[in-house]
Tab-separated table of C-alpha atoms and ligand atoms in Angstrom:
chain	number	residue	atom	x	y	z
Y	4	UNK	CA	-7.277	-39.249	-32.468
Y	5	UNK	CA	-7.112	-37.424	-36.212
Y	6	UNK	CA	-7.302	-41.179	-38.032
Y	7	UNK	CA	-5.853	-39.738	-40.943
Y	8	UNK	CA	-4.194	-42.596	-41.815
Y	9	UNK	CA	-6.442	-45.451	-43.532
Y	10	UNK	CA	-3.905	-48.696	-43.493
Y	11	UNK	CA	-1.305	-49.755	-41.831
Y	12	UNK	CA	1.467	-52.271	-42.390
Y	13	UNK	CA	2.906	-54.196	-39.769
Y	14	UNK	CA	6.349	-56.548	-39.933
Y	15	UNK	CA	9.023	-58.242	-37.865
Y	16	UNK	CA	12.194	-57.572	-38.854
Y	17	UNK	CA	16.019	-58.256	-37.723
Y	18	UNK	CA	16.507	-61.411	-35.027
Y	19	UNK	CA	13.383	-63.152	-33.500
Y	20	UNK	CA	12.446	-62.832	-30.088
Y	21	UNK	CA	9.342	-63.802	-27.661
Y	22	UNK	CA	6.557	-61.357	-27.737
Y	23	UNK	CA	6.841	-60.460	-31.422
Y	24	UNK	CA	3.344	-62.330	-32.119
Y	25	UNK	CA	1.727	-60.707	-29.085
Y	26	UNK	CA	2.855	-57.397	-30.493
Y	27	UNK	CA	1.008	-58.266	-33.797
Y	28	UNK	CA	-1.646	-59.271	-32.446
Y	29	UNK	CA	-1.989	-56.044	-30.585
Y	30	UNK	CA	-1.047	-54.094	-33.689
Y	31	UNK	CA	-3.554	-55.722	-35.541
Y	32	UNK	CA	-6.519	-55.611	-33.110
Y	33	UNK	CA	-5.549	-52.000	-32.275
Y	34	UNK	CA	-6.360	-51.187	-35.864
Y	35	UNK	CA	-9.400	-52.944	-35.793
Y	36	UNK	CA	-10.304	-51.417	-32.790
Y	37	UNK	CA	-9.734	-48.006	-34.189
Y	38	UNK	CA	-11.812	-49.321	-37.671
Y	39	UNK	CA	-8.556	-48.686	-40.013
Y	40	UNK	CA	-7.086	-51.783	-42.221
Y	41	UNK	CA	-4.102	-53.924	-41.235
Y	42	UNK	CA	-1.824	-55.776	-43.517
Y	43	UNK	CA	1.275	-58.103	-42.002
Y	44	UNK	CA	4.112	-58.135	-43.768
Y	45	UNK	CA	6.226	-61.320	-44.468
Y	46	UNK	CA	9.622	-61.134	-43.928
Y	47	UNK	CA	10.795	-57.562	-42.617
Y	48	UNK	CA	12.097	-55.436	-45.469
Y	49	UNK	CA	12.333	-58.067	-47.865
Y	50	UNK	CA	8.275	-58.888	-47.907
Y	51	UNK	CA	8.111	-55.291	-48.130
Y	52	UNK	CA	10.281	-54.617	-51.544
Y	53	UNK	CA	8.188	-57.661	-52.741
Y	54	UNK	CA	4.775	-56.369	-51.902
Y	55	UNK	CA	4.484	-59.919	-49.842
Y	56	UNK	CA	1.365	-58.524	-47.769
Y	57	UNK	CA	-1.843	-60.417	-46.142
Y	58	UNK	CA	-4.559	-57.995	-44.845
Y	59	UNK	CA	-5.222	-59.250	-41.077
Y	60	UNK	CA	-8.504	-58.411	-38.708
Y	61	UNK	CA	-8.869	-59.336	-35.172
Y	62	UNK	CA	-9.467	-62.765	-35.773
Y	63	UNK	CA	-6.469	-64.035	-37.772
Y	64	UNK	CA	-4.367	-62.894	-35.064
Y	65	UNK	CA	-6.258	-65.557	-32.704
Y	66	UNK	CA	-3.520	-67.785	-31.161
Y	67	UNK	CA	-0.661	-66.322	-31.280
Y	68	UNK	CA	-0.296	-64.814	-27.853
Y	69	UNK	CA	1.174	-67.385	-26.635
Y	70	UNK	CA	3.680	-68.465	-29.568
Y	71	UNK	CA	7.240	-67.845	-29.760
Y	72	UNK	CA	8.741	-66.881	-32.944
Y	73	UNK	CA	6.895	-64.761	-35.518
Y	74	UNK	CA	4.061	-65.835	-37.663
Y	75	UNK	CA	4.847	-63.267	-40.089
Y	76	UNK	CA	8.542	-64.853	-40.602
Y	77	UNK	CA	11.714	-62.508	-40.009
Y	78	UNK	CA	14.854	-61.505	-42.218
Y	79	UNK	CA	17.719	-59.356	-42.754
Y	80	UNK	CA	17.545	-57.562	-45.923
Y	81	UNK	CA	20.794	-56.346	-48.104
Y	82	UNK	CA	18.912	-55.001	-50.741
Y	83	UNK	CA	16.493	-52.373	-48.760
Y	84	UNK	CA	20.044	-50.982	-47.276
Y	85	UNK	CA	20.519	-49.409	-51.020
Y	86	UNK	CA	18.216	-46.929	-52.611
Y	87	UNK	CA	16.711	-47.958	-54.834
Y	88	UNK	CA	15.796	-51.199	-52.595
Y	89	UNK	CA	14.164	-48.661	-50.024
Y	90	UNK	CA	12.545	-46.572	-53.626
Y	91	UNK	CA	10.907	-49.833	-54.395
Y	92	UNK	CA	9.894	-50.621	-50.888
Y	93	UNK	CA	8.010	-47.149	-51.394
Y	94	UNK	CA	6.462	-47.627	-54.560
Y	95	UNK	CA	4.976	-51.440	-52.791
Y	96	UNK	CA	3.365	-49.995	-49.632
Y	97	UNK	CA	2.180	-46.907	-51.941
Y	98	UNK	CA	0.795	-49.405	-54.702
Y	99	UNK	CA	-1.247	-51.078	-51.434
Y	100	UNK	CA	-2.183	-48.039	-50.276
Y	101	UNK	CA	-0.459	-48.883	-46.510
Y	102	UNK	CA	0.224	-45.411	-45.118
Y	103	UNK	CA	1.944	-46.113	-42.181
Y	104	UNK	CA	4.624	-49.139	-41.145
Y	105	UNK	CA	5.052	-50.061	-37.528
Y	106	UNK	CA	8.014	-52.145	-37.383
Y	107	UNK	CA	9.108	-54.753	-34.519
Y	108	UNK	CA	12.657	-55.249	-34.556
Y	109	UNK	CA	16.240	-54.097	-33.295
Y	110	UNK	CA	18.573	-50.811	-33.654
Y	111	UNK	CA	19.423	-51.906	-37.164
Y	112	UNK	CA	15.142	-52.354	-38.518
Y	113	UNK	CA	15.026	-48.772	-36.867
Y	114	UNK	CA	18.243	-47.403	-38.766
Y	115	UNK	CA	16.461	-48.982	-41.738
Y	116	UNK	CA	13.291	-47.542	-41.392
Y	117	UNK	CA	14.571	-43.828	-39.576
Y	118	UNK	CA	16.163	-43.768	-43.359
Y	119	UNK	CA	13.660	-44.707	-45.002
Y	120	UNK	CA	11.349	-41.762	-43.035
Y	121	UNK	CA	13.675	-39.313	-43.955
Y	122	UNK	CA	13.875	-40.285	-47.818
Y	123	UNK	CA	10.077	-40.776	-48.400
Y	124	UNK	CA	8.640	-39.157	-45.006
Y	125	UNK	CA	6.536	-42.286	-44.514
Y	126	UNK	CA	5.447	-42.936	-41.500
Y	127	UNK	CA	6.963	-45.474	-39.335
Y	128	UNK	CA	7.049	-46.271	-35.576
Y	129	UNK	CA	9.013	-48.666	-33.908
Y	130	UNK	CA	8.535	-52.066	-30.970
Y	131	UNK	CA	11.657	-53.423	-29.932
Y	132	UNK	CA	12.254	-56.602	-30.173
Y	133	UNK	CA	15.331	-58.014	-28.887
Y	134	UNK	CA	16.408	-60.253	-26.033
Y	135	UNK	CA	19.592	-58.716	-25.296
Y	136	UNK	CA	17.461	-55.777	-23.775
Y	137	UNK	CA	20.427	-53.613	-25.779
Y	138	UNK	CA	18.128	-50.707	-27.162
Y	139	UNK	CA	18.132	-47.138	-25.467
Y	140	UNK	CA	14.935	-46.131	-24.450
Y	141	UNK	CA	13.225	-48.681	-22.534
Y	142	UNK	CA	13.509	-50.638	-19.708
Y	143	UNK	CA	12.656	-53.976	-20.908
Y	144	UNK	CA	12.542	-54.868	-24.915
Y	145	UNK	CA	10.549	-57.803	-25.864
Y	146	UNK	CA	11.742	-61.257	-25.359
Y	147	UNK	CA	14.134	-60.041	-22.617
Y	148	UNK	CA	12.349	-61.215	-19.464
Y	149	UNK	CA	11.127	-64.581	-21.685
Y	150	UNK	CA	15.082	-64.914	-22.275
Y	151	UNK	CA	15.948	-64.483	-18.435
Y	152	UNK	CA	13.646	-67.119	-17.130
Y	153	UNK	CA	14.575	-69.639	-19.995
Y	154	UNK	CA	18.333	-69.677	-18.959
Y	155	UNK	CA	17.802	-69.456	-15.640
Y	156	UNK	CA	15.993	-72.652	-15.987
Y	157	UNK	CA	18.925	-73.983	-17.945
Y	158	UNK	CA	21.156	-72.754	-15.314
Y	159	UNK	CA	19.624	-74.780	-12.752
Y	160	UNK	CA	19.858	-77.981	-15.053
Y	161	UNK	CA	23.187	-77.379	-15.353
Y	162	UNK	CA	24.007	-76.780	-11.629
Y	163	UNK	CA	22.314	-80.336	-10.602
Y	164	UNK	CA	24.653	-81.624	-12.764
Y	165	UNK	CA	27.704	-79.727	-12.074
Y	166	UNK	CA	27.579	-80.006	-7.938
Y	167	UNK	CA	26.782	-84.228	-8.400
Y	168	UNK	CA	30.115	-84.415	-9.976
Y	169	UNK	CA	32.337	-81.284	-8.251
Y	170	UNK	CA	32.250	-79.546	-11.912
Y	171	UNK	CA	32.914	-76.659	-12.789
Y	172	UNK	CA	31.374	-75.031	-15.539
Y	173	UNK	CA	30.919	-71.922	-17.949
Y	174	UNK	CA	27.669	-70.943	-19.285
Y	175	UNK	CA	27.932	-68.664	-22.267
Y	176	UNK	CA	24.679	-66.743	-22.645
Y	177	UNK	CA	23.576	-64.399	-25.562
Y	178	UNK	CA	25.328	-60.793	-24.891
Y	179	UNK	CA	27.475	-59.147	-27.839
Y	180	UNK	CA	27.719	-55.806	-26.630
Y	181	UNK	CA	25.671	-55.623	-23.434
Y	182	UNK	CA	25.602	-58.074	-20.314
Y	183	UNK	CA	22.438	-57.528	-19.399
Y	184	UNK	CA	21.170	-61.448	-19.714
Y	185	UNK	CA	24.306	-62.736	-17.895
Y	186	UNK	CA	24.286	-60.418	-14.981
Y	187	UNK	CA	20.534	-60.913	-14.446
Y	188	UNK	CA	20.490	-64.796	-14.836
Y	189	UNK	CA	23.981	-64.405	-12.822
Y	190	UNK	CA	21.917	-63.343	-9.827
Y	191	UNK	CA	19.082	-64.958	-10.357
Y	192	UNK	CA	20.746	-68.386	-10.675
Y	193	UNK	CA	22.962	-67.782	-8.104
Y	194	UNK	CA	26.226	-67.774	-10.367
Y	195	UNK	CA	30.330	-67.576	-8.455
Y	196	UNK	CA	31.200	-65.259	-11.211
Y	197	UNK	CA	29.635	-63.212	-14.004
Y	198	UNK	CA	31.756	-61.805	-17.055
Y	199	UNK	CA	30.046	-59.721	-18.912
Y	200	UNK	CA	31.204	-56.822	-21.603
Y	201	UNK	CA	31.266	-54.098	-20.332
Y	202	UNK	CA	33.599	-54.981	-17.176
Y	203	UNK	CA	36.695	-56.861	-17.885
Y	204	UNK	CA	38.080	-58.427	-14.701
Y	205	UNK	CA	40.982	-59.758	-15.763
Y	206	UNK	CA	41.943	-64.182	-15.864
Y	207	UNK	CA	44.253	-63.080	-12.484
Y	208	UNK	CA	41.214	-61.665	-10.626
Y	209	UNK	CA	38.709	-65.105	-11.785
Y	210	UNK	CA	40.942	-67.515	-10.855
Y	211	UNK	CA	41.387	-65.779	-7.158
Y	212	UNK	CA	38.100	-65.860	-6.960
Y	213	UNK	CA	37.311	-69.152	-7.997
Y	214	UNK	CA	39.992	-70.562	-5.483
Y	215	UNK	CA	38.413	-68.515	-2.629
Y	216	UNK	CA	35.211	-70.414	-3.775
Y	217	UNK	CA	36.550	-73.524	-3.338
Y	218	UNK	CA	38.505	-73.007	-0.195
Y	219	UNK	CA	35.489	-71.002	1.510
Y	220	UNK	CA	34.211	-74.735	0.803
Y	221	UNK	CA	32.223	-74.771	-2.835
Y	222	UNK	CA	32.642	-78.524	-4.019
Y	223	UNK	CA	31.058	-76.470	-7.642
Y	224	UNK	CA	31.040	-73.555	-9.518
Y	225	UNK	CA	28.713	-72.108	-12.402
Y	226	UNK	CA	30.690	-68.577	-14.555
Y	227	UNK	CA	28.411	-67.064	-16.364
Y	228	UNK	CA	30.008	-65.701	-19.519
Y	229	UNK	CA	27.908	-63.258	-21.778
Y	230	UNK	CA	29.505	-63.985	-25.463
Y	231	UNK	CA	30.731	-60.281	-25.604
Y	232	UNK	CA	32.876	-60.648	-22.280
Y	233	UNK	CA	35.781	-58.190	-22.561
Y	234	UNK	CA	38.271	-60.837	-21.012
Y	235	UNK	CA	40.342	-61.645	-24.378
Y	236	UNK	CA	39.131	-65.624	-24.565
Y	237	UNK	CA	36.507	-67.290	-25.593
Y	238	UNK	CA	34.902	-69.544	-23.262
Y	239	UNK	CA	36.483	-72.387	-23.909
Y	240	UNK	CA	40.145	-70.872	-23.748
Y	241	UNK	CA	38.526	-69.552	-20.530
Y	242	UNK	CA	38.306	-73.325	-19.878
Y	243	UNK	CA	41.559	-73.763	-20.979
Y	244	UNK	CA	43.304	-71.648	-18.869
Y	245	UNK	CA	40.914	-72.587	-15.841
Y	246	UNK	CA	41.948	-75.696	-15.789
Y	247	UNK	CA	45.768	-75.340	-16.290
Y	248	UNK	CA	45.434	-73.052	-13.683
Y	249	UNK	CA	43.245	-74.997	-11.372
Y	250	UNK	CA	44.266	-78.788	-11.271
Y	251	UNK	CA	41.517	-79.595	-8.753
Y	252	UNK	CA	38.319	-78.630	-10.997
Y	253	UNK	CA	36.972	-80.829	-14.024
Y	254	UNK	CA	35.760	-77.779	-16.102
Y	255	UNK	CA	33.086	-77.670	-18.715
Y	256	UNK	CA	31.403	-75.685	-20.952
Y	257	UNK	CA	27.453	-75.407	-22.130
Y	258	UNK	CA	26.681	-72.537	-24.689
Y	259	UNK	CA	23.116	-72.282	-24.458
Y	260	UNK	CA	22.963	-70.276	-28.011
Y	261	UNK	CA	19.787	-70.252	-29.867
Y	262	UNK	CA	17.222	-71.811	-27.423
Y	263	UNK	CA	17.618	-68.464	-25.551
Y	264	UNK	CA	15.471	-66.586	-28.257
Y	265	UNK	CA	12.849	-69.523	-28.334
Y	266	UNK	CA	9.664	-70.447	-26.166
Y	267	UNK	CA	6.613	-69.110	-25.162
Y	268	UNK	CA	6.881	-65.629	-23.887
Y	269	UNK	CA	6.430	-65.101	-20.308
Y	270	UNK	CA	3.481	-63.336	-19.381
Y	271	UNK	CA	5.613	-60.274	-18.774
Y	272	UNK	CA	6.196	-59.957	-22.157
Y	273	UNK	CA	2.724	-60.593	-23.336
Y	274	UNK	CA	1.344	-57.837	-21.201
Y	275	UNK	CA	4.256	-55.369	-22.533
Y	276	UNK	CA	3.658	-56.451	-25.931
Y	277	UNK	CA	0.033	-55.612	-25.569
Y	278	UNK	CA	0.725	-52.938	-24.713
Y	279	UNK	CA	3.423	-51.587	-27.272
Y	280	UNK	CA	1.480	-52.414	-29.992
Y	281	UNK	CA	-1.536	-50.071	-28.485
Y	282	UNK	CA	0.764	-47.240	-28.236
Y	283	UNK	CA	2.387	-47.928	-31.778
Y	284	UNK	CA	-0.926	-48.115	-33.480
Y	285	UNK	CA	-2.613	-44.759	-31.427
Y	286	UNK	CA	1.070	-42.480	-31.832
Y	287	UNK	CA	0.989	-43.390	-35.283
Y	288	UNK	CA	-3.355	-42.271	-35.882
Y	289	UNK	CA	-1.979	-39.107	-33.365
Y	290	UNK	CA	0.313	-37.989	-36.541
Y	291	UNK	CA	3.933	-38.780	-34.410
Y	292	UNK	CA	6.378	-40.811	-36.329
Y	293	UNK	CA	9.773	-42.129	-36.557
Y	294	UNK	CA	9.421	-43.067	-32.604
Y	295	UNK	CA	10.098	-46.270	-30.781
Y	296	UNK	CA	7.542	-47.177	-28.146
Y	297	UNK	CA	9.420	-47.986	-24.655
Y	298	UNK	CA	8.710	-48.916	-21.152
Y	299	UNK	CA	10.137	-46.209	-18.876
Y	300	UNK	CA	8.887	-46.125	-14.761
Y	301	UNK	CA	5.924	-48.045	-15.698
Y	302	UNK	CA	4.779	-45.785	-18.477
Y	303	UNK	CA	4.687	-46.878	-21.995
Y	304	UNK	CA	6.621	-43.712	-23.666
Y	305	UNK	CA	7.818	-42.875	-27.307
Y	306	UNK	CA	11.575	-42.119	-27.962
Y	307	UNK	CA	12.645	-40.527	-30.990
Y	308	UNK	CA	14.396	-43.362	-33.296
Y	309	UNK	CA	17.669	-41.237	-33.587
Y	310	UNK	CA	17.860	-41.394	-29.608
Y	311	UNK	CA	17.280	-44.941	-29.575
Y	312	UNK	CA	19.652	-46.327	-32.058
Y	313	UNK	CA	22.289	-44.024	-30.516
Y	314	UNK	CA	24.490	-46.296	-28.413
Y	315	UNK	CA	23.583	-48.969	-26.047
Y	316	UNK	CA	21.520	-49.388	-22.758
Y	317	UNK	CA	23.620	-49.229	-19.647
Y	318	UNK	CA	24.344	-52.329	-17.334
Y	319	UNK	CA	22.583	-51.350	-14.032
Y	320	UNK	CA	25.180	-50.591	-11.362
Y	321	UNK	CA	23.054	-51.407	-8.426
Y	322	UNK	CA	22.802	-55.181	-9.615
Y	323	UNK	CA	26.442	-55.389	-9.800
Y	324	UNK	CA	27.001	-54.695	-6.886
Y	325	UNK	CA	24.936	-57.223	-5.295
Y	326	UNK	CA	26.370	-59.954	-8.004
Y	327	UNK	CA	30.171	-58.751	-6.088
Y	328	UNK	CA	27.956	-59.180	-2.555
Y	329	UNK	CA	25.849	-62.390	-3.480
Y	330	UNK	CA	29.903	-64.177	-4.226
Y	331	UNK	CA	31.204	-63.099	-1.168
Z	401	ATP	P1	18.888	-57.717	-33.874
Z	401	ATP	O1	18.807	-56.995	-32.565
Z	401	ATP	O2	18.377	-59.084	-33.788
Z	401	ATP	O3	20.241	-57.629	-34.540
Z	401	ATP	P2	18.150	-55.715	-35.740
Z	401	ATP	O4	16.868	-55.076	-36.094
Z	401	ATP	O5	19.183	-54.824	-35.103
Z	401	ATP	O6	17.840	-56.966	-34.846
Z	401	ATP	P3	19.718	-55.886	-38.180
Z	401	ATP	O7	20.099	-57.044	-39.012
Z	401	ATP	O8	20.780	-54.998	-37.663
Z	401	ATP	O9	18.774	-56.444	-37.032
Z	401	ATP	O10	18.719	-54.964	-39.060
Z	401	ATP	C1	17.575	-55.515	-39.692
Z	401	ATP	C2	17.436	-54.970	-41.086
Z	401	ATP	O11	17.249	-53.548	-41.032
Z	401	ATP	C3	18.669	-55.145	-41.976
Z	401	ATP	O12	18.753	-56.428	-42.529
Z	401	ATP	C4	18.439	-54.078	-43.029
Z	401	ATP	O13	17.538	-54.521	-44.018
Z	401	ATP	C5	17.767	-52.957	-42.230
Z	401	ATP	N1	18.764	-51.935	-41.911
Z	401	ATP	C6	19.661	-51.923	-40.898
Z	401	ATP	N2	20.455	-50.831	-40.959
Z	401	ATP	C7	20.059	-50.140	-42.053
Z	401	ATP	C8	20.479	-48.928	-42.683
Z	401	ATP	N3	21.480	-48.196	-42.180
Z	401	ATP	N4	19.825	-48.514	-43.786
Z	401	ATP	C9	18.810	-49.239	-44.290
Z	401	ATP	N5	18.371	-50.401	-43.766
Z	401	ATP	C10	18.978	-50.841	-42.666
């Protein structure tokens, strides 16, 4: 390892997820490990254009394994999109003599900080955090599996619920662009129908389905609806139209919105964290930069960031074609 570098910064940045203080923590003890100084940054890019910094060893990270949210606080930034926001970020981590930024975050805190690489050849590496899972390049982001687990606990709240009263009911999970939450927990919580963005199956199709349900002799029904579904209604027009359409169902809807990204991570995400933040820590003393750290076959691997922001993960076939098999 060539150690050239003497301090290194580490922030969260972009949405919160579970896992983001395990990954500091490993950040942290990595560089103590490896005898260079670590500073936390407050706030993503904002703490950074501010010169908000606290200089962390292995023991202020005690604690926090097990914490959801981020100790070192999260934001979206306008100002380090411009220039001379990113200029003054520069002239902060230079005046603090940081010399290399690992950043835990989404596609956008990579965007941010592949620009601000190329405009000031700083060195930067990237964790993702994330629970939509949406990022190119690994397998699993942070916060995903902790996200699964949470709403398919919620799921199975809901059905107790929904089968003591014959109920039918939507569940709209977090999922903009990708369905990866809703056709996981749609499995996993054994779900009639999953609708997720990048299939759209059309109201005609749901409804069949949903009255081959009941006649095949389903007293209830859980839909699980990613909030990116490609069907042209919200979920409660879905509602709407379910119920004009269905007389014999009491429909309702539960949009389980922010407690998704909450909680303590699973242990799944603890152990990956750990184990991101090793690899971010040693790339960066190896020289590399301008990576983000994945989980590919079991291996923790580095992607270039202009791979990883490109586009976004693909739905896995396989698993929808047991969710069609599983609603037989
Ligand atoms: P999430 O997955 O939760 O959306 P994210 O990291 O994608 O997380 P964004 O809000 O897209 O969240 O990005 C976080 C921050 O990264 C932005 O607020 C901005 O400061 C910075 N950033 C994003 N894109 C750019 C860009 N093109 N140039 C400079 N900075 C950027």
């Amino acid at each position: 390892m060539s150690k050239t570098l003497k301090k290194i910064g580490v922030m969260t940045s972009g949405g919160d997820s579970p896992g983001m203080n395990a990954a500091i923590r490993a950040v942290v003890r990595t560089c103590a490990y490896h005898e260079i100084e670590c500073y936390g940054i407050y706030r993503g890019y904002e703490g950074v254009m501010e010169g908000d910094f606290v200089k962390m060893d292995a023991r202020s990270v005690k604690g926090i394994i097990n914490k959801g949210g981020t100790v070192l606080k999260s934001a979206r930034s306008k100002a380090f999109r411009t220039k001379e926001g990113r200029q003054l970020a520069y002239e902060k981590l230079t005046e603090a003599g940081i010399d290399g930024l690992v950043v835990i975050g989404g596609d956008g805190s990579f965007t941010g900080a592949m620009v601000f690489n190329s405009e000031f050849d700083f060195p930067v590496m990237g964790i993702p955090g994330t629970i939509d899972n949406d990022i190119v390049g690994t397998t699993h982001t942070l916060g995903y599996d902790t996200a699964l687990n949470t709403v398919v606990e919620a799921i199975d709240k809901i059905r107790d619920t929904a089968s003591s009263h014959n109920r039918l009911f939507f569940v709209e999970v977090m999922g903009r662009d990708v369905g990866h939450i809703a056709l996981n927990v749609g499995v996993g919580a054994g779900a009639e129908e999953i609708l997720i963005p990048e299939e759209d199956l059309g109201l005609d199709r749901l409804i069949d389905s949903l009255k081959r349900s009941k006649a095949s002799g389903k007293s209830s029904s859980i839909v699980v609806v990613a909030e990116g579904d490609k069907i042209g209604k919200n979920v409660f027009e879905l509602k709407d139209y379910v119920e004009e359409n269905m007389t014999e169902y009491e429909v309702r809807v539960s949009v389980l919105g922010h407690m998704q990204r909450g909680g303590s991570p699973s242990c799944f995400d603890r152990v990956l964290a750990s184990r991101m933040g090793v690899k971010a820590v040693e790339s960066l003393l190896e020289g590399k930069s301008n990576y983000m750290v994945g989980l590919k076959d079991d291996i923790i691997q580095i992607t270039p960031f202009d791979q990883a922001v490109k586009g976004k993960s693909k739905i896995n076939k396989e698993l929808l074609r047991v969710s069609d098999i599983m609603t037989v």
